[in-house]
Coordinates of C-alpha atoms and ligand atoms in Angstrom, one line a residue:
M227 CA 18.4 27.9 0.5
R228 CA 20.1 29.6 -2.3
A229 CA 17.1 30.4 -4.6
D230 CA 19.6 30.2 -7.8
L231 CA 21.5 26.9 -6.9
R232 CA 19.6 24.2 -8.6
I233 CA 20.8 20.6 -8.3
G234 CA 19.4 17.6 -10.5
F235 CA 19.7 14.6 -12.5
V236 CA 21.3 15.1 -15.7
G237 CA 21.9 11.2 -16.7
Y238 CA 20.3 8.1 -16.3
G239 CA 21.5 4.3 -16.9
A240 CA 20.2 1.1 -16.1
Y241 CA 21.2 -2.7 -15.9
V242 CA 19.2 -5.9 -15.5
P243 CA 20.8 -9.3 -15.8
E244 CA 20.4 -11.5 -18.9
T245 CA 18.8 -14.5 -17.0
T246 CA 15.0 -14.1 -16.9
L247 CA 13.2 -16.4 -13.9
T248 CA 9.5 -16.7 -15.0
N249 CA 6.5 -17.4 -12.2
E250 CA 6.1 -20.5 -13.9
E251 CA 10.0 -21.3 -13.7
L252 CA 9.1 -20.7 -9.7
T253 CA 6.5 -23.5 -9.7
H254 CA 9.3 -26.1 -10.1
L255 CA 10.9 -25.0 -7.1
V256 CA 8.0 -24.2 -4.7
D257 CA 4.6 -24.7 -4.2
T258 CA 3.2 -21.7 -5.9
S259 CA 1.5 -21.0 -9.2
D260 CA 1.6 -18.1 -11.7
E261 CA -1.9 -17.1 -10.9
W262 CA -1.2 -16.5 -7.0
I263 CA 2.1 -14.3 -7.8
R264 CA 0.2 -12.1 -10.1
R265 CA -2.7 -11.9 -8.1
R266 CA -0.9 -11.0 -4.8
T267 CA 1.9 -9.2 -6.3
G268 CA 1.5 -8.4 -9.7
I269 CA 4.6 -9.9 -10.8
Q270 CA 5.3 -11.6 -13.7
S271 CA 9.2 -12.5 -14.1
R272 CA 12.3 -11.4 -12.7
R273 CA 15.8 -10.9 -13.8
I274 CA 18.7 -12.9 -11.6
L275 CA 22.2 -13.2 -11.5
N276 CA 23.5 -16.5 -13.2
G277 CA 26.9 -16.9 -12.2
T278 CA 28.4 -15.2 -15.1
E279 CA 27.6 -11.6 -14.3
T280 CA 28.0 -9.9 -11.0
I281 CA 26.9 -7.1 -8.5
L282 CA 29.7 -5.2 -9.7
D283 CA 29.2 -5.9 -13.7
M284 CA 25.7 -4.6 -13.0
T285 CA 26.7 -1.5 -10.9
V286 CA 29.3 -0.3 -13.5
G287 CA 27.2 -1.2 -16.2
A288 CA 24.6 1.1 -15.2
A289 CA 26.9 3.8 -14.0
R290 CA 28.6 3.7 -17.6
K291 CA 25.4 4.3 -19.0
A292 CA 24.6 7.4 -16.9
M293 CA 28.0 9.2 -17.7
L294 CA 27.3 8.5 -21.0
D295 CA 23.9 9.8 -21.0
A296 CA 25.0 12.8 -19.2
G297 CA 27.9 13.5 -21.2
V298 CA 30.3 13.0 -18.2
E299 CA 34.2 11.6 -18.3
A300 CA 35.1 9.4 -15.3
H301 CA 37.7 12.3 -14.4
E302 CA 34.8 14.6 -13.8
I303 CA 32.9 12.4 -11.1
G304 CA 33.9 14.1 -7.8
D305 CA 31.5 11.8 -5.7
I306 CA 30.2 8.2 -6.1
R307 CA 27.4 6.7 -3.8
V308 CA 26.3 3.2 -4.2
G309 CA 22.8 2.2 -2.3
V310 CA 23.1 -1.5 -1.6
N311 CA 22.5 -4.3 0.4
T312 CA 24.2 -7.4 -0.8
W313 CA 27.6 -6.6 -1.3
M314 CA 28.4 -8.3 2.1
R315 CA 32.0 -7.2 2.1
F316 CA 34.7 -4.6 2.2
P317 CA 36.0 -2.5 0.4
S318 CA 32.9 -1.0 -0.4
L319 CA 31.2 -1.6 -3.6
A320 CA 31.5 2.4 -4.8
T321 CA 35.5 2.0 -4.1
Q322 CA 35.4 -1.2 -6.6
V323 CA 33.1 1.3 -9.0
Q324 CA 35.5 4.1 -8.8
K325 CA 38.4 1.6 -9.7
A326 CA 36.4 0.1 -12.7
L327 CA 35.5 3.8 -14.2
G328 CA 39.0 5.3 -13.2
A329 CA 37.2 8.0 -11.4
T330 CA 40.4 8.9 -9.8
D331 CA 39.2 12.1 -8.3
A332 CA 36.1 10.7 -6.3
A333 CA 34.9 10.0 -3.0
A334 CA 33.3 6.8 -2.6
C335 CA 31.2 5.0 -0.3
D336 CA 28.3 2.6 0.0
V337 CA 24.7 3.7 1.7
S338 CA 23.0 0.6 3.4
A339 CA 19.4 1.8 4.0
G340 CA 17.2 -1.6 2.9
C341 CA 15.2 -0.7 -0.3
S342 CA 15.4 3.4 0.4
G343 CA 19.1 3.1 0.1
F344 CA 18.9 5.2 -3.5
I345 CA 16.8 7.9 -1.8
Y346 CA 19.4 8.3 1.0
A347 CA 22.4 8.3 -1.3
V348 CA 20.7 10.9 -3.7
E349 CA 19.8 13.3 -0.6
E350 CA 23.7 12.9 0.6
A351 CA 24.8 13.4 -3.0
Y352 CA 22.5 16.4 -3.3
N353 CA 23.5 17.7 0.6
K354 CA 27.2 17.4 -0.5
I355 CA 26.8 19.1 -3.9
F356 CA 25.2 21.8 -2.2
V357 CA 27.8 22.3 0.8
E358 CA 30.7 22.2 -1.7
R359 CA 29.2 25.1 -3.8
V360 CA 27.7 27.2 -0.8
K361 CA 30.8 26.8 1.4
Y362 CA 33.8 26.2 -0.9
G363 CA 32.7 27.6 -4.1
R364 CA 33.3 23.9 -5.9
A365 CA 31.1 22.6 -8.4
L366 CA 31.0 19.0 -7.8
T367 CA 29.5 16.0 -10.1
S368 CA 28.3 12.9 -8.2
L369 CA 27.3 9.5 -9.8
V370 CA 24.8 7.4 -7.3
V371 CA 23.6 4.0 -8.2
G372 CA 21.2 1.8 -6.8
V373 CA 21.7 -1.8 -6.8
D374 CA 21.2 -4.9 -5.4
A375 CA 21.5 -8.7 -5.9
L376 CA 18.6 -10.0 -3.6
S377 CA 19.1 -13.6 -5.5
H378 CA 22.4 -13.8 -3.2
I379 CA 20.1 -13.9 -0.1
T380 CA 17.3 -15.5 -1.2
D381 CA 15.9 -19.0 0.5
W382 CA 14.7 -20.5 -2.7
S383 CA 12.4 -23.0 -0.5
D384 CA 10.7 -20.1 1.2
R385 CA 7.5 -19.4 -1.0
G386 CA 6.7 -16.2 1.0
T387 CA 9.8 -14.2 -0.1
C388 CA 11.4 -16.2 -3.3
V389 CA 8.8 -15.1 -5.7
L390 CA 9.1 -11.6 -4.9
L391 CA 12.7 -10.8 -5.4
G392 CA 14.7 -9.9 -8.2
D393 CA 18.5 -8.3 -9.2
G394 CA 19.1 -5.0 -11.2
A395 CA 21.0 -1.6 -11.1
G396 CA 20.0 1.9 -11.8
A397 CA 22.2 5.1 -12.1
V398 CA 22.1 9.0 -12.3
V399 CA 24.4 11.7 -12.6
I400 CA 23.7 14.7 -10.5
R401 CA 25.3 18.2 -10.6
E402 CA 24.0 21.5 -11.1
V403 CA 21.3 22.3 -13.4
D404 CA 20.0 25.7 -15.1
A405 CA 16.3 24.8 -14.6
G406 CA 14.4 22.6 -12.4
G407 CA 16.1 19.8 -9.9
I408 CA 15.4 18.4 -6.6
L409 CA 13.0 20.7 -4.4
A410 CA 13.1 18.8 -1.4
T411 CA 14.2 15.4 0.1
H412 CA 12.7 13.7 3.2
T413 CA 14.0 10.6 5.1
H414 CA 13.5 8.5 8.0
A415 CA 14.0 5.0 9.6
D416 CA 12.5 3.0 12.8
G417 CA 15.0 0.4 13.6
N418 CA 12.2 -0.9 16.3
F419 CA 10.7 -3.1 13.5
G420 CA 14.2 -4.7 12.3
H421 CA 12.7 -8.0 13.1
L422 CA 10.1 -8.0 10.3
L423 CA 12.3 -7.9 7.5
Y424 CA 16.1 -8.7 7.6
S425 CA 19.1 -11.0 6.3
E426 CA 19.7 -13.7 8.8
T427 CA 23.4 -13.5 10.4
V428 CA 25.8 -16.2 8.8
P429 CA 26.7 -18.4 11.4
V430 CA 30.3 -19.2 10.1
L431 CA 30.7 -15.3 9.9
Q432 CA 30.0 -15.1 13.9
A433 CA 32.7 -17.9 14.2
A434 CA 35.2 -16.0 12.2
S435 CA 34.9 -13.0 14.0
A436 CA 35.4 -14.6 17.2
A437 CA 38.6 -16.2 15.9
P438 CA 39.1 -15.4 12.4
G439 CA 40.1 -18.1 9.8
P440 CA 40.9 -18.6 6.3
V441 CA 38.5 -16.5 3.6
Q442 CA 37.2 -19.6 2.2
Q443 CA 35.5 -21.2 5.5
I444 CA 33.4 -17.6 5.5
E445 CA 32.6 -18.1 1.6
K446 CA 31.2 -21.7 2.1
G447 CA 29.1 -21.0 5.1
P448 CA 25.4 -20.8 4.5
P449 CA 24.0 -17.8 2.7
A450 CA 22.3 -15.0 5.0
F451 CA 18.8 -15.8 3.9
L452 CA 16.3 -12.8 3.8
R453 CA 13.5 -13.1 6.0
M454 CA 10.2 -11.2 6.2
E455 CA 6.6 -11.2 7.9
G456 CA 4.7 -10.2 4.7
R457 CA 1.3 -8.9 5.8
K458 CA 2.9 -6.7 8.7
V459 CA 5.5 -5.6 6.1
Y460 CA 2.7 -4.6 3.9
A461 CA 0.9 -2.7 5.9
A462 CA 3.8 -0.3 7.4
A463 CA 5.0 0.1 3.7
V464 CA 1.5 1.5 2.7
D465 CA 1.1 3.7 5.6
T466 CA 4.9 4.9 5.5
M467 CA 4.9 5.8 1.7
V468 CA 1.8 7.7 1.8
G469 CA 3.3 9.7 5.0
E470 CA 6.8 10.4 2.8
V471 CA 4.9 11.7 0.1
R472 CA 3.0 14.1 2.0
R473 CA 6.1 15.2 4.4
V474 CA 8.6 15.6 1.4
I475 CA 5.8 18.3 0.0
E476 CA 5.1 19.8 3.0
K477 CA 8.6 20.3 3.8
Y478 CA 9.0 21.8 0.5
N479 CA 6.1 24.1 1.0
Q480 CA 7.2 25.4 4.3
T481 CA 10.7 26.6 3.2
S482 CA 9.7 27.6 -0.3
G483 CA 6.4 29.8 0.4
E484 CA 4.8 28.0 -2.5
S485 CA 1.8 25.5 -1.9
I486 CA 2.1 22.6 -3.8
G487 CA -0.5 19.9 -3.7
I488 CA -0.7 16.1 -4.2
G489 CA -2.8 17.1 -7.3
D490 CA -0.2 19.0 -8.8
I491 CA 2.5 16.0 -8.7
D492 CA 2.8 14.8 -12.6
Y493 CA 4.5 11.6 -12.0
V494 CA 5.4 9.1 -8.9
F495 CA 8.3 6.5 -8.8
P496 CA 7.3 4.4 -5.9
H497 CA 9.5 1.9 -4.6
Q498 CA 8.6 -1.1 -6.8
A499 CA 7.8 -3.8 -3.7
N500 CA 4.4 -5.4 -4.6
L501 CA 1.8 -4.0 -7.1
R502 CA -1.0 -4.2 -4.5
I503 CA 1.3 -1.9 -2.0
V504 CA 1.7 0.9 -4.9
E505 CA -2.0 0.4 -5.8
M506 CA -3.0 1.2 -1.9
V507 CA -0.7 3.8 -1.8
A508 CA -2.1 5.4 -5.0
K509 CA -5.8 5.3 -3.3
R510 CA -4.8 6.9 -0.3
L511 CA -3.2 9.6 -1.6
R512 CA -6.0 9.9 -4.5
I513 CA -3.6 9.7 -7.4
P514 CA -4.5 8.2 -10.7
L515 CA -2.7 5.1 -11.5
D516 CA -1.5 6.3 -14.7
K517 CA 0.4 8.7 -12.9
I518 CA 2.3 5.9 -11.2
Y519 CA 5.5 3.8 -12.5
T520 CA 4.2 0.0 -11.9
D521 CA 6.2 -1.6 -15.0
G522 CA 8.9 -2.7 -12.9
I523 CA 7.4 -4.8 -10.3
V524 CA 5.7 -6.8 -13.5
K525 CA 8.9 -7.7 -15.3
Y526 CA 11.6 -7.0 -12.4
G527 CA 10.0 -7.9 -9.4
N528 CA 11.6 -6.1 -6.2
T529 CA 15.4 -5.2 -7.1
S530 CA 15.3 -3.4 -3.7
T531 CA 17.4 -0.2 -3.9
A532 CA 17.6 -0.7 -7.7
S533 CA 13.9 -0.1 -8.5
I534 CA 13.5 3.6 -8.5
P535 CA 16.3 4.5 -10.9
L536 CA 15.3 1.0 -13.2
G537 CA 12.0 3.0 -13.3
Y538 CA 13.5 6.3 -14.6
C539 CA 15.4 4.7 -17.6
D540 CA 12.3 2.4 -18.3
V541 CA 9.6 5.4 -18.6
R542 CA 12.2 7.4 -20.5
D543 CA 12.6 4.8 -23.2
R544 CA 9.0 4.3 -23.4
F545 CA 7.9 8.2 -23.4
P546 CA 11.0 10.1 -24.7
D547 CA 9.2 13.2 -25.6
R548 CA 8.0 13.9 -21.9
P549 CA 8.2 17.7 -21.6
P550 CA 10.6 19.0 -19.1
G551 CA 9.5 21.1 -16.0
R552 CA 7.1 17.9 -14.6
L553 CA 7.0 17.6 -11.2
E554 CA 7.9 14.1 -9.7
V555 CA 8.2 12.3 -6.6
D556 CA 10.2 9.2 -5.6
V557 CA 9.4 7.3 -2.6
A558 CA 10.6 4.1 -1.0
F559 CA 10.3 2.1 2.3
G560 CA 12.3 -0.8 3.1
A561 CA 14.4 -3.1 5.8
G562 CA 14.7 -1.2 9.2
F563 CA 11.6 0.5 8.0
A564 CA 14.0 3.1 6.4
S565 CA 11.8 5.2 4.2
G566 CA 12.4 8.4 2.2
A567 CA 11.1 10.7 -0.5
I568 CA 12.2 13.1 -3.2
L569 CA 10.3 15.9 -4.8
R570 CA 11.9 17.2 -8.0
R571 CA 11.0 19.3 -10.9
V572 CA 12.6 17.6 -14.3
P573 CA 15.5 19.8 -15.8
Ligands
COA8 N1 2.5 -19.1 -3.7 C1 1.3 -19.9 -3.2 N2 0.8 -19.4 -2.0 C2 1.4 -18.6 -1.0 C3 2.6 -18.2 -1.3 C4 3.5 -18.5 -2.8 N3 4.3 -17.7 -3.4 N4 3.1 -17.6 -0.2 C5 2.4 -17.8 0.6 N5 1.6 -18.4 0.3 C6 0.2 -18.9 1.0 C7 0.5 -18.7 2.7 O1 1.3 -20.2 3.0 C8 -0.8 -18.9 3.1 O2 -1.3 -20.0 3.1 P1 -2.2 -20.6 4.2 O3 -3.6 -19.4 4.1 O4 -3.0 -21.8 3.9 O5 -1.7 -20.4 5.9 C9 -1.6 -17.8 2.1 O6 -0.7 -17.9 0.8 C10 -1.5 -16.1 2.6 O7 -0.2 -15.9 3.0 P2 -0.2 -14.7 3.6 O8 1.3 -14.3 3.9 O9 -1.0 -14.1 4.5 O10 -0.5 -13.9 2.0 P3 -0.3 -12.2 1.9 O11 -1.5 -11.9 1.0 O12 0.1 -11.4 2.6 O13 0.7 -12.2 0.6 C11 2.6 -11.2 0.3 C12 2.0 -12.6 0.9 C13 4.3 -11.5 0.7 C14 2.3 -11.1 -1.4 C15 2.3 -10.0 0.9 O14 2.4 -10.2 2.3 C16 3.3 -9.0 0.5 O15 3.4 -8.3 -0.4 N6 4.1 -8.2 1.7 C17 4.7 -7.1 1.5 C18 5.9 -7.8 1.1 C19 7.0 -6.8 0.3 O16 6.6 -6.0 -0.4 N7 8.0 -6.6 1.0 C20 9.3 -5.6 0.9 C21 9.0 -4.3 1.3 S1 10.4 -3.5 0.7

C-alpha cells in the first residue's frame, strides 16, 4: 500500500422520517408490551415513512447534508454507491440520487449486502479511489449512502419482527485526506444461511416474470415480507461481529507492521440490530460499553444499512469537540450472513 495515500470520510449526513412509532403504539397492532421490547431489544421507538416521504427523499436528504458538511458540490462527485435492500426495482436508487443531485460526472450503483451494505459500499468506494489514484493519477470523490425502508417489507402482524425495524438514511463523502483515514476493511458472506433472514418472493412478481403484465399488477401484489429466525440470527450476529472486529485489526497489523490491539480502539460503531447483540459483542471483545455506540437502537430501532452512518452523525452532534486521531471500528452483520468491518483513524 502507498504509505502516503490516505483516504477517509470528510463529510457526514443523516435523514430519518418525521413519523415516530413508539412501543406503546405497537401494542395496538400486535400482542406485545413496551416492557418486553425494551428488555429484549433496547428499542423504545423507531421512525417510519408515512406516505409523504419516500426512500429516495431519505437518500437524497442524507446525501445533501453530507455534501454540505464536506463542502463538496455535485459536479465534484465521481462515484455514488448506495447500500440498500428495499429499493426493489430498477434503475438503481443510486442513479436516481445522481439525477436528483445533478452529479453528472458520477458513476452510480446500488450495493445489496443486507445490513452490512454500508460497509461493503465504503469498501468498494475506498478501493476505487485508491485504484484511480495509483493507476490513473486521478483524484476521485465518492458519495456513499446507507439507506433502508424496512417498514416497506414489515409484516405488521408478526410480533417477532415488526417491533425491531425502522427507516432511515446516513451518508458520507470519501476522498483523499491529509491525516488519518481508512486503515483496513474486511468483508465476508455465507449464503448457506440465507433461509434464516430473508424477504419473501412476491407471488405476483413471479407470475409477471413468466408472462410480463402491467406494472400496476406488480404494485398491487402482496409485499415481500421480511422473515427471520430470531434466536439463530442473534447467535450468529454476535459470533460474526466479534470475528469481524478481530479480523480487520489483524489484517491491518499484517500489512502495516503495527500491532494495534482491541484495547487501542477508542470507539466502535456496530450495526444497531439489537442492544443485547451489541452488549454481548462488547463483553466478548472486552470493550467497555461507553466506547460503543448504542443510542441508535434505542431511538431508531434496526435501520439496516443506515444504522452505522446515522450513528456517526448522532455522536458528532452530541460530542462535537471529540479530538482527531481517534481509532474507530465499524462492524456489521445481516442477511445472507454478509458481514464486514472497517478500521479507521478519524482525520
Ligand atoms: N412481544 C412479546 N412477546 C414476543 C414478541 C414480542 N414482540 N416476540 C416474540 N415474543 C414471544 C415469543 O412468541 C415467545 O413466546 P413463547 O415462549 O410463548 O413461545 C417468546 O417471546 C420468546 O421468543 P423468542 O423468539 O425465543 O425470543 P428471543 O429472546 O429470541 O427474542 C428477538 C426475540 C427477535 C428479540 C431476538 O431473537 C433477537 O434479537 N434476534 C436477533 C434479531 C436481529 O437483530 N436481527 C437482525 C440482525 S441484522
